[in-house]
Amino acid sequence: MIAEVYVDIPASPVDKPFDYQIPEKLSDFVRPGMRVIVPFGRTKRLGFVASLKEESSFGKLKTIERVVDNLPVLTGELLDLGRWLADTTLCPTVSAFLAMLPAVMKAEYHKILTAENTEQLQLRFPRLAQLFLSGKMIEWDVIEKKHPERLKEVNEALDENIISLNRFVGNQANARKVLAVSAAVPRERLIKAAEGLDARSIRQKEVLSFFIESDQQLQLPVSELIKKYHFSRETLGRLVKKSLLKQEFIEQFRDPYVHRPGPPTRPLPLTGEQKQALTPILNSIEKSENRVFLCHGVTGSGKTEIYLQAIQKVIALGKQAIVLVPEISLTPQMVDRFKGRFGAEVAVMHSGLSRGEKYDEWRKIREGLVKVAVGARSAIFAPFERLGLIIIDEEHETSYKQDDSPRYHARDVAIYRAHRHGCPVVLGSATPSLESYARAQKKVYTLLSLKDRFNHHPMPPVEIVDLREEMREGNHSMFSRVLFNKIRDRLKKGEQIVLFLNRRGYSTFVMCRSCGTVIKCPHCDISLTYHHAGRLLKCHYCGYEERAPETCPACGSDSMRYFGTGTQKVETELNRLLPEARVIRMDVDTTRQKGGHEKLLRQFGEQKADILLGTQMIAKGLDFPKVTLVGVLAADSMLHLPDFRASEKTFQLLTQVSGRAGRHDLPGEVVIQSYTPDHYAIVDAAHHDYARFYHEEMQIRHRLGYPPFYFLALINLTHSEPARAADAAERIVSMLKNNLSRSARIYGPVVPAIARIKDRYRYQCMVKYKREPALFPVLRKISLHFQNTGKDGLQLSIDLNPVVLM
Ligand code: ADP
Ligand code: ZN
Ligand code: ZN
């Protein structure tokens, strides 16, 4: 038998399967979807078996060396999905396969140098020989990193066959094994043995009675017997020696949630609107209908309850469901809502888990131990075999698009998988993306609307404050008088406040008042942000940091001033103006530690603080009954970004932040501060008027030729020398012009808003098109061409339907 194998070399243009002979002894074992180790050129590589066949058109084939898995890690469906991803996102097939698996399943390559002739090695290359462990072996990486001056000798020794180079492919994916103890003999024998013990062996007696009273099959990890039941290791050891107990290694799942079981919940009686939305979804599930629903429901309308009841139906039919939630809203609160309803049937996948934990959650899905996968973007690849429903909450979130290869959008993958499984997709949002809403208008998707909050509480009133007016009247503070008075009022009443500012750090830039110099990152074309702790200037793009200078590095004057406002500065101001207020600041800087995010939210939930101040991190999903005031300090911060989605993002963010107020019994209100209070994105958000915003924004998109009226393809080029990047961009534009139809609009080369990141200069080309059959072939040609010549440091990436243009 012959296997067609995709080999793990994503960078080269070998994006096709290679034929390998399956050794006799493995012929019944190898199946499509398994990972194998194969010789490739002079190396060994991980590969994926894509299919099997009897004959090959090639003469002499190499043989599969080893099979990594005993069960295919990719199902037939996922293999197809991988090929489709490669086609539609222009990535190598093997990258698509790898993207669908937990990171630990990627191969680890080791290169080992072995001394073939130790005497010769000693004689000819004495200093190199010293590095060889017990005269025999050393890892190539060690020489490359620590003793690069020996590399030349390594090559000579290799040429003379004094040493050899061997490659190993390691497998990082390991199930966790723990030592567990169980009864080795039937209960009667344990009882007898216990009776036979003398009075001094109290401890052994205790252990025996524990096992006598337990289920005969009980098998408990040693660690648990010691920690929870306070038995000692010695006592257990004695009983094992007497063959009354036995110990062996068992596989254990790392369950990150095992210690926090939420209270179980039952389905809630639905409101009329909820019922109306749920019924067609249930019908589709029952009929295995491949339909896409867009559930447009205001914040607090009870969409999650609809998801839960739909999933319940799926489970009842013996099928499985995937729920995608943006990484940032995948809080314990959110997870508990699913665990509370479906308990151990739920696997959770998000970036807060360790690699091992992620692998275990994945295995539970693959082995059919759970029915529901809740997770961020990549959970869309959950290897379920009988999908009955896919839900994407907050479907407008740009984080559903992966920003490096494979550049897939989870929504597209969901729709593709659902088609294959014959099941519905539910996209939910209070502020659907323009693309999705337009599809619903055209009846491509089925629109479900929830216009009312589940408890019929009105949407909070929103007041827009004109910051220019405040300035004119002499208020230079970051708080308008209206907002400040309301904050004081809530503090007095013991209610809670959420303040939102989309910029972290203290000041957004540092400028010399004498000569106008702005301090920029030496590696990126962007100003540095001042962070008060440690008086540091940091680059938010590459992480570069330096101490804030006392004097201007250009003219030496001491008139360095800090401009712009970040969350740290707001915190300082709050402490100064309202010393009695307890403030929690939540941004990247305060939540870096694992679990930091949840900890701060829990504190706020327990009312250990009055004010929660944060970046977009706090915009979503939070539900605190005591919050009655939400303040947006600078609504314009996203509005003027050079991106055609700036208005849409501003509208979404403002709507979401506003949704945090008055969700429960206490009525809430919202204050939005802005320098452009008449902008439609701000006004429409203040009126909770999605339809109006959609209408206005669609007209602009139509006029400027942006999605959803046109598709976009964005080509990014970077090089350490600007001329090289520009030159390549020029050539790409002319290739596009020569190959595409006249109706395609081709732009570029242009320099994006941030012209340099991490010492690499950036250029972009863009294509706007409606129907362009020639586009993909040309893009493939471009990518192949520039990959081949790309050894000189040019980097090219192609992003179809980009969500970020900067
Ligand atoms: P959304 O996701 O649409 O913003 P949620 O699903 O978070 O709304 O619902 C908001 C709150 O309303 C939650 O606390 C939820 O438990 C509650 N809720 C939703 N539906 C019902 C219902 N039918 N009866 C009682 N409470 C409900
Ligand atoms: Zn200066
Ligand atoms: Zn930088």
PDB file of C-alpha atoms and ligand atoms in Angstrom, residues 268-271 274 297-307 309 334 337 341 393-394 430 450 454-455 621 623 660 663-664, ligand 1:
ATOM      1  CA  LEU A 268     -35.607  29.107  31.958  1.00  0.00           C
ATOM      2  CA  PRO A 269     -39.135  29.769  30.734  1.00  0.00           C
ATOM      3  CA  LEU A 270     -38.653  31.889  27.613  1.00  0.00           C
ATOM      4  CA  THR A 271     -40.056  35.278  26.746  1.00  0.00           C
ATOM      5  CA  GLN A 274     -36.949  34.280  22.766  1.00  0.00           C
ATOM      6  CA  GLY A 297     -30.629  40.813  19.813  1.00  0.00           C
ATOM      7  CA  VAL A 298     -29.960  43.862  21.958  1.00  0.00           C
ATOM      8  CA  THR A 299     -27.588  43.334  24.885  1.00  0.00           C
ATOM      9  CA  GLY A 300     -29.492  41.618  27.657  1.00  0.00           C
ATOM     10  CA  SER A 301     -32.142  40.142  25.381  1.00  0.00           C
ATOM     11  CA  GLY A 302     -31.218  36.644  26.503  1.00  0.00           C
ATOM     12  CA  LYS A 303     -29.409  35.219  23.498  1.00  0.00           C
ATOM     13  CA  THR A 304     -27.353  32.856  25.622  1.00  0.00           C
ATOM     14  CA  GLU A 305     -30.476  31.174  26.972  1.00  0.00           C
ATOM     15  CA  ILE A 306     -31.540  30.573  23.366  1.00  0.00           C
ATOM     16  CA  TYR A 307     -28.143  29.006  22.621  1.00  0.00           C
ATOM     17  CA  GLN A 309     -31.849  25.465  24.790  1.00  0.00           C
ATOM     18  CA  MET A 334     -19.440  32.690  30.573  1.00  0.00           C
ATOM     19  CA  ARG A 337     -23.277  29.199  32.079  1.00  0.00           C
ATOM     20  CA  ARG A 341     -26.299  23.481  32.144  1.00  0.00           C
ATOM     21  CA  ASP A 393     -21.587  34.626  19.657  1.00  0.00           C
ATOM     22  CA  GLU A 394     -20.589  38.252  19.012  1.00  0.00           C
ATOM     23  CA  ALA A 430     -26.239  43.056  19.291  1.00  0.00           C
ATOM     24  CA  LEU A 450     -34.850  40.389  19.745  1.00  0.00           C
ATOM     25  CA  PHE A 454     -35.512  39.869  28.677  1.00  0.00           C
ATOM     26  CA  ASN A 455     -36.718  41.759  31.750  1.00  0.00           C
ATOM     27  CA  GLY A 621     -20.184  40.306  28.408  1.00  0.00           C
ATOM     28  CA  ASP A 623     -22.967  41.660  33.889  1.00  0.00           C
ATOM     29  CA  ARG A 660     -23.208  47.275  30.647  1.00  0.00           C
ATOM     30  CA  ARG A 663     -29.174  45.454  33.223  1.00  0.00           C
ATOM     31  CA  HIS A 664     -30.989  44.582  36.402  1.00  0.00           C
TER      32      HIS A 664
HETATM   33  P1  ADP B   1     -27.404  38.663  25.819  1.00  0.00           P
HETATM   34  O1  ADP B   1     -26.418  37.566  25.560  1.00  0.00           O
HETATM   35  O2  ADP B   1     -28.470  38.739  24.769  1.00  0.00           O
HETATM   36  O3  ADP B   1     -26.786  39.997  26.107  1.00  0.00           O
HETATM   37  P2  ADP B   1     -27.912  37.167  28.162  1.00  0.00           P
HETATM   38  O4  ADP B   1     -28.157  35.847  27.552  1.00  0.00           O
HETATM   39  O5  ADP B   1     -26.593  37.413  28.781  1.00  0.00           O
HETATM   40  O6  ADP B   1     -28.218  38.295  27.118  1.00  0.00           O
HETATM   41  O7  ADP B   1     -29.057  37.418  29.229  1.00  0.00           O
HETATM   42  C1  ADP B   1     -28.995  38.446  30.192  1.00  0.00           C
HETATM   43  C2  ADP B   1     -29.546  37.984  31.508  1.00  0.00           C
HETATM   44  O8  ADP B   1     -30.900  37.597  31.382  1.00  0.00           O
HETATM   45  C3  ADP B   1     -28.838  36.768  32.057  1.00  0.00           C
HETATM   46  O9  ADP B   1     -28.584  36.990  33.418  1.00  0.00           O
HETATM   47  C4  ADP B   1     -29.842  35.636  31.864  1.00  0.00           C
HETATM   48  O10 ADP B   1     -29.720  34.644  32.853  1.00  0.00           O
HETATM   49  C5  ADP B   1     -31.170  36.349  31.970  1.00  0.00           C
HETATM   50  N1  ADP B   1     -32.238  35.699  31.199  1.00  0.00           N
HETATM   51  C6  ADP B   1     -32.212  35.470  29.878  1.00  0.00           C
HETATM   52  N2  ADP B   1     -33.377  34.895  29.472  1.00  0.00           N
HETATM   53  C7  ADP B   1     -34.135  34.768  30.559  1.00  0.00           C
HETATM   54  C8  ADP B   1     -35.457  34.256  30.793  1.00  0.00           C
HETATM   55  N3  ADP B   1     -36.187  33.761  29.801  1.00  0.00           N
HETATM   56  N4  ADP B   1     -35.935  34.298  32.053  1.00  0.00           N
HETATM   57  C9  ADP B   1     -35.197  34.799  33.047  1.00  0.00           C
HETATM   58  N5  ADP B   1     -33.953  35.286  32.901  1.00  0.00           N
HETATM   59  C10 ADP B   1     -33.419  35.279  31.671  1.00  0.00           C
END
